[in-house]
Coordinates of C-alpha atoms (C1' of nucleotides) in Angstrom, one line a residue:
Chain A
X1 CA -20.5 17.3 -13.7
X2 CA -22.7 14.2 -13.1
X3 CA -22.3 11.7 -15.4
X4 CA -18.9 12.0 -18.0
X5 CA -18.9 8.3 -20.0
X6 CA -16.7 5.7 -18.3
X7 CA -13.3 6.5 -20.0
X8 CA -13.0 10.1 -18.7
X9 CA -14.2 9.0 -15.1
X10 CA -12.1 6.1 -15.0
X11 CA -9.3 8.8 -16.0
X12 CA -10.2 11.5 -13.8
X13 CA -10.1 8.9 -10.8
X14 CA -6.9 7.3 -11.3
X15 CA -5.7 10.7 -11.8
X16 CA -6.4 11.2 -8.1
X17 CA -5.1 8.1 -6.5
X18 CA -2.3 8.1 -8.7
X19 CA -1.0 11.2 -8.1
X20 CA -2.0 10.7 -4.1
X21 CA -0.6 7.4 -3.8
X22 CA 1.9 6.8 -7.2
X23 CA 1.6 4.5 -9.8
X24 CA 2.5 1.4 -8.3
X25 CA 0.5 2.1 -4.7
X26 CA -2.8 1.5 -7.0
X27 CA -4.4 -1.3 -8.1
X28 CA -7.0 -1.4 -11.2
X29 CA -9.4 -2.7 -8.9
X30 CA -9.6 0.0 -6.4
X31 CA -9.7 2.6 -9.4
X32 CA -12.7 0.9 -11.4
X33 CA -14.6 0.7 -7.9
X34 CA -14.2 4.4 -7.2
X35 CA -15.0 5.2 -10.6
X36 CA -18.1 3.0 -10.5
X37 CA -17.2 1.1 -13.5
X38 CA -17.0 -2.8 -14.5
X39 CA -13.9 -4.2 -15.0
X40 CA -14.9 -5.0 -18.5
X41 CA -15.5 -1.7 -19.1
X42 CA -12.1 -0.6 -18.1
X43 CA -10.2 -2.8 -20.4
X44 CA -12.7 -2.0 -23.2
X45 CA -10.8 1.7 -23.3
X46 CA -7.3 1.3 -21.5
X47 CA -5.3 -2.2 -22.6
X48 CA -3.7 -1.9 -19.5
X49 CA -2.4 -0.2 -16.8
X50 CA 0.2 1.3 -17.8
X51 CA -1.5 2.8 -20.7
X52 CA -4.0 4.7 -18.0
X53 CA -0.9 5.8 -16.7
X54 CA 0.4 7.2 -20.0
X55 CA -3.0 9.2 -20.2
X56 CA -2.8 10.2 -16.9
X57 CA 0.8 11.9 -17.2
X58 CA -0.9 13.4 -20.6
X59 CA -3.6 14.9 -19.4
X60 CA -1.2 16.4 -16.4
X61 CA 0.8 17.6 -18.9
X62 CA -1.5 19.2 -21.0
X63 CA -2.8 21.6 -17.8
X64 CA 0.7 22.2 -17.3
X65 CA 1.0 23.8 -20.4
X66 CA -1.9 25.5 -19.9
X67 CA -1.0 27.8 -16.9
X68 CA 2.4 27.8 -18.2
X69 CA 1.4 29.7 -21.5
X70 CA -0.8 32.0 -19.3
X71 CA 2.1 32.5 -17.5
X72 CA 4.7 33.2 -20.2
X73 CA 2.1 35.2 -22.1
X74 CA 1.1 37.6 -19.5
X75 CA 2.1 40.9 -18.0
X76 CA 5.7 41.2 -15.5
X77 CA 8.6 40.6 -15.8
X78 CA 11.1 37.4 -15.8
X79 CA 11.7 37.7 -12.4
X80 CA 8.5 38.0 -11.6
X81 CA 6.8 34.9 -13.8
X82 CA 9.3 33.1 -11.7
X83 CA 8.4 34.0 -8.7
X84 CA 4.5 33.4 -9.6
X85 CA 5.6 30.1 -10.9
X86 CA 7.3 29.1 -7.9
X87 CA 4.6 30.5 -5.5
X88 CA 2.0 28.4 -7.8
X89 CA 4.3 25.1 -7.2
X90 CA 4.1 25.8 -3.1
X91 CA 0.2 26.1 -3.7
X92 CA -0.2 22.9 -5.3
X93 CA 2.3 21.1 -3.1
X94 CA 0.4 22.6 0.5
X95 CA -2.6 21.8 -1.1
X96 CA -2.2 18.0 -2.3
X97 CA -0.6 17.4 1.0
X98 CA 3.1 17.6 -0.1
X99 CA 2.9 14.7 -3.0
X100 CA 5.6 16.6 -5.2
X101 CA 5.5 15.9 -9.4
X102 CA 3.9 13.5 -10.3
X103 CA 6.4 12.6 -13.4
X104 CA 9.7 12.7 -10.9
X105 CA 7.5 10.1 -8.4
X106 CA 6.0 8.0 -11.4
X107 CA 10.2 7.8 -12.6
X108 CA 11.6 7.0 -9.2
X109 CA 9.9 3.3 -9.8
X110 CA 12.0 0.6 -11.3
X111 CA 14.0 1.4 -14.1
X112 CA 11.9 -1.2 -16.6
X113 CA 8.7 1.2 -16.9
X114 CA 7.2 1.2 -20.3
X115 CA 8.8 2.9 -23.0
X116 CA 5.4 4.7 -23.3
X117 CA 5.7 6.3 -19.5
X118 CA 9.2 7.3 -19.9
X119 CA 8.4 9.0 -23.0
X120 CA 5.7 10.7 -21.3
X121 CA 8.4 11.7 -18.6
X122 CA 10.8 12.7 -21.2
X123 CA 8.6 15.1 -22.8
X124 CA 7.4 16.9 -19.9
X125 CA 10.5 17.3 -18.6
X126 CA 12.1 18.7 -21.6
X127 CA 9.2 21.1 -22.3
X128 CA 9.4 22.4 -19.0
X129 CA 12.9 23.0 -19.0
X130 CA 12.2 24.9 -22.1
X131 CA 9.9 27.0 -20.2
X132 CA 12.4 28.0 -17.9
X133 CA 14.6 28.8 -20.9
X134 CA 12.4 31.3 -22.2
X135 CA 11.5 32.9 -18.9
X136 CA 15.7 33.5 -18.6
X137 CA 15.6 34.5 -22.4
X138 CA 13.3 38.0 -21.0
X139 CA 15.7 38.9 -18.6
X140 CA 19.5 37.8 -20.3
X141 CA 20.4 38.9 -23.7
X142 CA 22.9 36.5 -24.0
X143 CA 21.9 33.6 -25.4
X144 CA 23.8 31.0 -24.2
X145 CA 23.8 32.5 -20.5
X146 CA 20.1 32.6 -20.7
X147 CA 19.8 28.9 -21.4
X148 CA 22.3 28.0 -18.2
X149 CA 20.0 30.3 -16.5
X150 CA 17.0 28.3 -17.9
X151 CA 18.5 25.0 -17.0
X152 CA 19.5 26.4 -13.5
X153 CA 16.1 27.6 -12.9
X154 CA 14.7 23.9 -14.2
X155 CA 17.0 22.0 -11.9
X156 CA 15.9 24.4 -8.7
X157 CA 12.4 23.7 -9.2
X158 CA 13.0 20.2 -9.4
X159 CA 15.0 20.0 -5.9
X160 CA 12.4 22.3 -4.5
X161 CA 9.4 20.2 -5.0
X162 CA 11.5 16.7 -4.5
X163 CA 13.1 17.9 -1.1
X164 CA 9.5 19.3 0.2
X165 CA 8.0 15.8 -0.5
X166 CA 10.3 14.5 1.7
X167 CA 10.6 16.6 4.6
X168 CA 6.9 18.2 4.5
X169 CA 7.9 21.7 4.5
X170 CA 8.0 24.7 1.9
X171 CA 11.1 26.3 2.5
X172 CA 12.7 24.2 -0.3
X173 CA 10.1 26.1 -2.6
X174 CA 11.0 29.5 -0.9
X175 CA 14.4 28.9 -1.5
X176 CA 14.1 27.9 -4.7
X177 CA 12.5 30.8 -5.5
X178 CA 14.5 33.3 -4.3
X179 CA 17.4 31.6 -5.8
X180 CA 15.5 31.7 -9.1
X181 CA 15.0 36.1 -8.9
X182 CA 18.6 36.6 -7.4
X183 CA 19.7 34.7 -10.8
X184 CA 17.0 36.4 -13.1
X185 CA 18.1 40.2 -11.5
X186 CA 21.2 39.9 -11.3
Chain B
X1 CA 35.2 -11.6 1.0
X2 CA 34.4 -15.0 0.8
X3 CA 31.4 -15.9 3.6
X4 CA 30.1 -13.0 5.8
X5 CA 27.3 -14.6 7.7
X6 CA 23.5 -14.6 6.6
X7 CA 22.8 -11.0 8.0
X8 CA 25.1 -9.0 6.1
X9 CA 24.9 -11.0 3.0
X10 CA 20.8 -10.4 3.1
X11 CA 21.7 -7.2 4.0
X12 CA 24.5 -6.1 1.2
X13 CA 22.2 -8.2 -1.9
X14 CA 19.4 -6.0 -0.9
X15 CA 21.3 -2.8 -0.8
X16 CA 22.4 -3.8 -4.4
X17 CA 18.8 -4.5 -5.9
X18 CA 16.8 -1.6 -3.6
X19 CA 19.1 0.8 -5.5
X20 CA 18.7 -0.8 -8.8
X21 CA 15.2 -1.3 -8.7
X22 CA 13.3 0.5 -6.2
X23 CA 12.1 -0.6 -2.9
X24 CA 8.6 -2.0 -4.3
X25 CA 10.4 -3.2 -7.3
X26 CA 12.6 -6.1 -5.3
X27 CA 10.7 -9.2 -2.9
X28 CA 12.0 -10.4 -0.3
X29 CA 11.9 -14.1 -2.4
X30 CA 14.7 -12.7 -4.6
X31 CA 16.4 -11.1 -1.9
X32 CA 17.2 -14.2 0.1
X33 CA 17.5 -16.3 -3.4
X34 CA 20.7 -13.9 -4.6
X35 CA 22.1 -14.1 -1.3
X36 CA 21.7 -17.6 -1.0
X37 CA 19.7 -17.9 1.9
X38 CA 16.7 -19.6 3.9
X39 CA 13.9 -17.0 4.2
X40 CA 13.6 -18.4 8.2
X41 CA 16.9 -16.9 8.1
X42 CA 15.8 -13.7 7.0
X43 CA 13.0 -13.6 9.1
X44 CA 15.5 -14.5 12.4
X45 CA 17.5 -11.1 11.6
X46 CA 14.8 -8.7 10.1
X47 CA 11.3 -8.8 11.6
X48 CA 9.8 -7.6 8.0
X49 CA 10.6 -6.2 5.0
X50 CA 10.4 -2.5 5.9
X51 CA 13.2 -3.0 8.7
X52 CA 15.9 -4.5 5.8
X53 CA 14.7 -0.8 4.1
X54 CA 15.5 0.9 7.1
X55 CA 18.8 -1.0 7.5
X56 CA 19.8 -0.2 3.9
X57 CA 19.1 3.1 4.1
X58 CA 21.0 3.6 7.8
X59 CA 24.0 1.9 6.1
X60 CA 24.1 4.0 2.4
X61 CA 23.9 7.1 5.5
X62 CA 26.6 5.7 7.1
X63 CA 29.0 5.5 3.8
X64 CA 27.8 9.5 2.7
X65 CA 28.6 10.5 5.9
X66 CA 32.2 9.2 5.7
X67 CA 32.8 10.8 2.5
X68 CA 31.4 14.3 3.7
X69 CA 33.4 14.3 6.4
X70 CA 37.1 13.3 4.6
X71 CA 35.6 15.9 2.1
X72 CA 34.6 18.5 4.7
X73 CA 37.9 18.0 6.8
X74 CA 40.1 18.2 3.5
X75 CA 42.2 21.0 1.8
X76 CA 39.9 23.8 -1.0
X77 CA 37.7 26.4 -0.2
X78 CA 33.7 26.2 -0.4
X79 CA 33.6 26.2 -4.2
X80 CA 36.3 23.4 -4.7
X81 CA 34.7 21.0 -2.0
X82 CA 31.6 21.7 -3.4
X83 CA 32.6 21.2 -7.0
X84 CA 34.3 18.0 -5.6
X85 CA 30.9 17.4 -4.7
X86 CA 29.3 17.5 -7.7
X87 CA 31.7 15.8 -9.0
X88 CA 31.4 12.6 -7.1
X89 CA 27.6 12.9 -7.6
X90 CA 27.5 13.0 -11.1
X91 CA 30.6 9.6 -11.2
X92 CA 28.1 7.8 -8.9
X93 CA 25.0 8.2 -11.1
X94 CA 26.9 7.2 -14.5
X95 CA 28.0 4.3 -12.6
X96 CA 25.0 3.3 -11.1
X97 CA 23.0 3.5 -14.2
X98 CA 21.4 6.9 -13.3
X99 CA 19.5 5.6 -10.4
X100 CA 19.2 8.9 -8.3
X101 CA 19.5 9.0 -4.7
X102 CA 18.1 6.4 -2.9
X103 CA 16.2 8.4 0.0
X104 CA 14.6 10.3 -2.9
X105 CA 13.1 7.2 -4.6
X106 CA 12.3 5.6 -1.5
X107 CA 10.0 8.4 -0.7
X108 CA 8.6 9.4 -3.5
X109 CA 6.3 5.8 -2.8
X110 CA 3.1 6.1 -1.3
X111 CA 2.1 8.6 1.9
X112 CA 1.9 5.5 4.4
X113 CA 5.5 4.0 4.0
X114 CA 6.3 3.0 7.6
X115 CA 7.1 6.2 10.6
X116 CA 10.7 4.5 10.5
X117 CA 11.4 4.8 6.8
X118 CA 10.3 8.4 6.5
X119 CA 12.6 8.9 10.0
X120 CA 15.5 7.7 8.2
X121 CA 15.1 10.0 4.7
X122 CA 14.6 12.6 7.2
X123 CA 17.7 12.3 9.2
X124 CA 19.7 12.1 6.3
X125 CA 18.1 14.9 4.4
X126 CA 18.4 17.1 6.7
X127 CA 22.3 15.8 7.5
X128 CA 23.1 17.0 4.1
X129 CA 21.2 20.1 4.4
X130 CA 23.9 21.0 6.9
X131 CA 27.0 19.4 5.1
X132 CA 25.5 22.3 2.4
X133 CA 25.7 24.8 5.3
X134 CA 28.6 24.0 6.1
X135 CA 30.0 24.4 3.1
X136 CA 28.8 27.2 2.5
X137 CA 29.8 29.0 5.9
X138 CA 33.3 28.9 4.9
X139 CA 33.1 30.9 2.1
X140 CA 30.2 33.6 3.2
X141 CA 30.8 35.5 6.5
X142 CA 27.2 36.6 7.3
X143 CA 25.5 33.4 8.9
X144 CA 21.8 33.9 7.5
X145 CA 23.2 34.3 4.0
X146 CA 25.2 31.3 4.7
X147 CA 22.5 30.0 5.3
X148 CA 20.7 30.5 2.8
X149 CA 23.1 29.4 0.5
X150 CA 23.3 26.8 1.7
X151 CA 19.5 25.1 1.8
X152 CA 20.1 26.6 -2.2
X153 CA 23.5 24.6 -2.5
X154 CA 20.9 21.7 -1.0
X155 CA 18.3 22.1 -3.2
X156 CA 20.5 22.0 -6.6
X157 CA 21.7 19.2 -5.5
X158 CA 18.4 17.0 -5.3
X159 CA 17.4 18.2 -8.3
X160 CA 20.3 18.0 -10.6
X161 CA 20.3 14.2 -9.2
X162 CA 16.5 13.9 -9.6
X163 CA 16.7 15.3 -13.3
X164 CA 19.6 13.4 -14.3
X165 CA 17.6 10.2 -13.3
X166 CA 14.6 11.0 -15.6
X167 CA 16.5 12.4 -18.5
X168 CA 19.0 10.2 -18.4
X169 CA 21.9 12.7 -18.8
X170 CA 24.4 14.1 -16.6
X171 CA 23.8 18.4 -17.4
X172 CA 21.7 18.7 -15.1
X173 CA 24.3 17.7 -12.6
X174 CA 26.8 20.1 -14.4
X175 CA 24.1 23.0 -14.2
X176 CA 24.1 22.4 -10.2
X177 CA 28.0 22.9 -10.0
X178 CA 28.3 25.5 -12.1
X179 CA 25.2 27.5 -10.4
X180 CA 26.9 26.1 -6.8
X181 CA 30.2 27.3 -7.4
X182 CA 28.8 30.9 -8.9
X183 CA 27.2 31.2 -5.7
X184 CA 30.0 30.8 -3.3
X185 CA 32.7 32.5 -5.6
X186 CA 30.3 35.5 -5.6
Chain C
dG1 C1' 29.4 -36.5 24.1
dA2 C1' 25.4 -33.5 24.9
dC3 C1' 23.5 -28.8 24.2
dT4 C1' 22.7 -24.6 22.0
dT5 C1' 22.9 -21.5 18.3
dT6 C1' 22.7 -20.6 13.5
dA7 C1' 21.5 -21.6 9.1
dC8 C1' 19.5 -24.5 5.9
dA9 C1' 15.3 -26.3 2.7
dG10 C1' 10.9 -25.6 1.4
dA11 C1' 5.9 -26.1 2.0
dC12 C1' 2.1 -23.3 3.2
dA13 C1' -1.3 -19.5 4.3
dA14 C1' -3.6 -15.6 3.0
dG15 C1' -3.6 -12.0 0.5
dT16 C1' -2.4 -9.0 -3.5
dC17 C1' -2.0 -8.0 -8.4
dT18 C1' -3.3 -7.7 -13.7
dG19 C1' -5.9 -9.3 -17.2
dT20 C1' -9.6 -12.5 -19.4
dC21 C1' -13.9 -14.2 -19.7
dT22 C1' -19.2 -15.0 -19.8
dG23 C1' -23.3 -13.2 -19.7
dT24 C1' -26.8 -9.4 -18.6
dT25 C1' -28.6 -4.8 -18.7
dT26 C1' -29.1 -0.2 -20.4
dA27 C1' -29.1 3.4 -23.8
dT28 C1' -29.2 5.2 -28.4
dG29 C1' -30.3 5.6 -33.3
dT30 C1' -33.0 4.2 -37.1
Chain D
dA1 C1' -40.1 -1.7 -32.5
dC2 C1' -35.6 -3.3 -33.2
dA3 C1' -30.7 -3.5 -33.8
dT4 C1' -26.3 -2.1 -32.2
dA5 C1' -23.1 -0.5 -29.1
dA6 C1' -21.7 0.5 -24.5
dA7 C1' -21.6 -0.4 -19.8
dC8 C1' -22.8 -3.4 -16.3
dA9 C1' -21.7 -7.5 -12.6
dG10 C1' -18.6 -10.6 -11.2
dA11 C1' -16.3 -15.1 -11.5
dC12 C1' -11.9 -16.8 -12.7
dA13 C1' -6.9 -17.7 -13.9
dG14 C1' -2.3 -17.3 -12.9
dA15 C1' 1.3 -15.1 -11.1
dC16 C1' 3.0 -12.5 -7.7
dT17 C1' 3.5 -10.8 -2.5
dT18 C1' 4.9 -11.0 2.7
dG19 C1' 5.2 -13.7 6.5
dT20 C1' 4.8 -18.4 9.2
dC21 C1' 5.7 -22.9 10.0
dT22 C1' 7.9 -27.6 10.4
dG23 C1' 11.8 -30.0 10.3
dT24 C1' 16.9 -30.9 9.3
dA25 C1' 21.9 -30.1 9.2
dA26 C1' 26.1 -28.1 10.7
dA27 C1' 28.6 -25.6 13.6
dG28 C1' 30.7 -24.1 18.3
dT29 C1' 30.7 -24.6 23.6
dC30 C1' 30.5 -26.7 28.1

DNA sequence: GACTTTACAGACAAGTCTGTCTGTTTATGT
DNA sequence: ACATAAACAGACAGACTTGTCTGTAAAGTC
């Protein structure tokens, strides 16, 4: 704790609003005054806004992939990854005050975002529906079922934590999720 | 054609650029400017910005609700009106530029968008959570599991449009039919 | 013909935003 | 002790934003 240098806490507080408030309900100003760093300083690591952004979705993305290989490499079975996956998603949804994924909210904006941010987008989105692909692939030997499954199973989550957002509640989640192991037992 | 007066000119421009754009992505300067009128005009019919939203939003309500209901009171069983569905979701986002639904990107802003805004993604969220029931309740006798499947028919559906908006591509929509009609075929 | 409503044009206020700039202070390594 | 790099404070530019205001012009109505 205490001191990290300027980039990470500028990072690590625009993290925060951003995914609290979205990209575009954030000025520089109010991060580098919560951060507790000069204005200077900012644009001496970031060249601009967007550019934070891109590290931000990064560094999201990168602890998404974390918990999702700890996931995928542990014990149980598909079924059962998906229902810990899904019950992790209701978690972090309850928990941040029902602010949904932060890549769907960040895309939502206009469509002329920065190449860079819907790359960023692009990536996670495809990597997690690979995920989902190989949590299908454990329970369906055949291939090309398992990857519909997969896909299924990517698009579920994606409604789950959109339609929560809007109406506050977690039965889209629960829903999701029993949709998810009535597909992977089946 | 021709002339319709100030208020539904404002009001049919705006409709036009909030769904191309975003709500935070269009100001109220080129609002009135494409629809070629004074902003004391605007101002005379809509007490602020966030009251045009609301507008737009009641009025894209209104059109869904007129095609749910020729599609609900039509011929086909569950599957086939809710492949028709899909169907017409899937021709609206190629056309539109895969924009995504409208109540979706308005909310995924910030937390403090104004009590009337969230009212109206609400009232329509939850309108098509029932159109889903519905549906649903003609194919599947027992009411919970009708249910059930329907919220799941719901929840497909917001993500397949949500995905389809940040990948660009139109599976995802195809996934949700697919999974949709398996489940109410099963 | 006078009156009222509606819409026009556009300046203006007051605030926001991103990004640039000048100059000072602090810390680190040699 | 001194040089170099990093971070500091904060003014500033220029372009946006929403909303208000003054005044004018064209309609329809009594």
């Amino acid at each position: 704790m205490k001191k990290p240098n300027a980039k990470e806490r500028i990072l690590e507080t625009a993290a925060g609003l951003f995914f609290q408030r979205g990209y575009s309900g954030v000025g520089i100003n109010e991060i580098i005054e919560k951060a507790g760093t000069a204005k200077a300083s900012f644009y001496q690591h970031y060249p601009s806004k967007e550019s934070l952004c891109e590290a931000w979705l990064k560094s999201v993305h990168e602890k998404s992939e974390a918990f999702a290989e700890t996931l995928l490499g542990g014990p149980g079975s598909a079924s059962e990854k998906a229902a810990a996956y899904f019950e992790h998603l209701e978690r972090l949804l309850v928990e941040s005050g029902y602010r949904g994924c932060p890549y769907s909210n960040t895309g939502a904006l206009s469509v002329e975002k920065s190449p860079g941010i819907c790359r960023q987008i692009r990536l996670h989105k495809e990597s997690t529906r690979r995920r989902f692909r190989q949590i299908a692939a454990l329970a369906i030997a055949d291939p090309a079922e398992a990857e519909l499954v997969g896909d299924t199973l990517f698009v579920l989550q994606s409604g789950a934590m959109g339609e929560a957002q809007n109406l506050r509640e977690t039965w889209p989640v629960e829903v999701a999720r029993r949709a998810a192991v009535a597909l992977l037992e089946r």
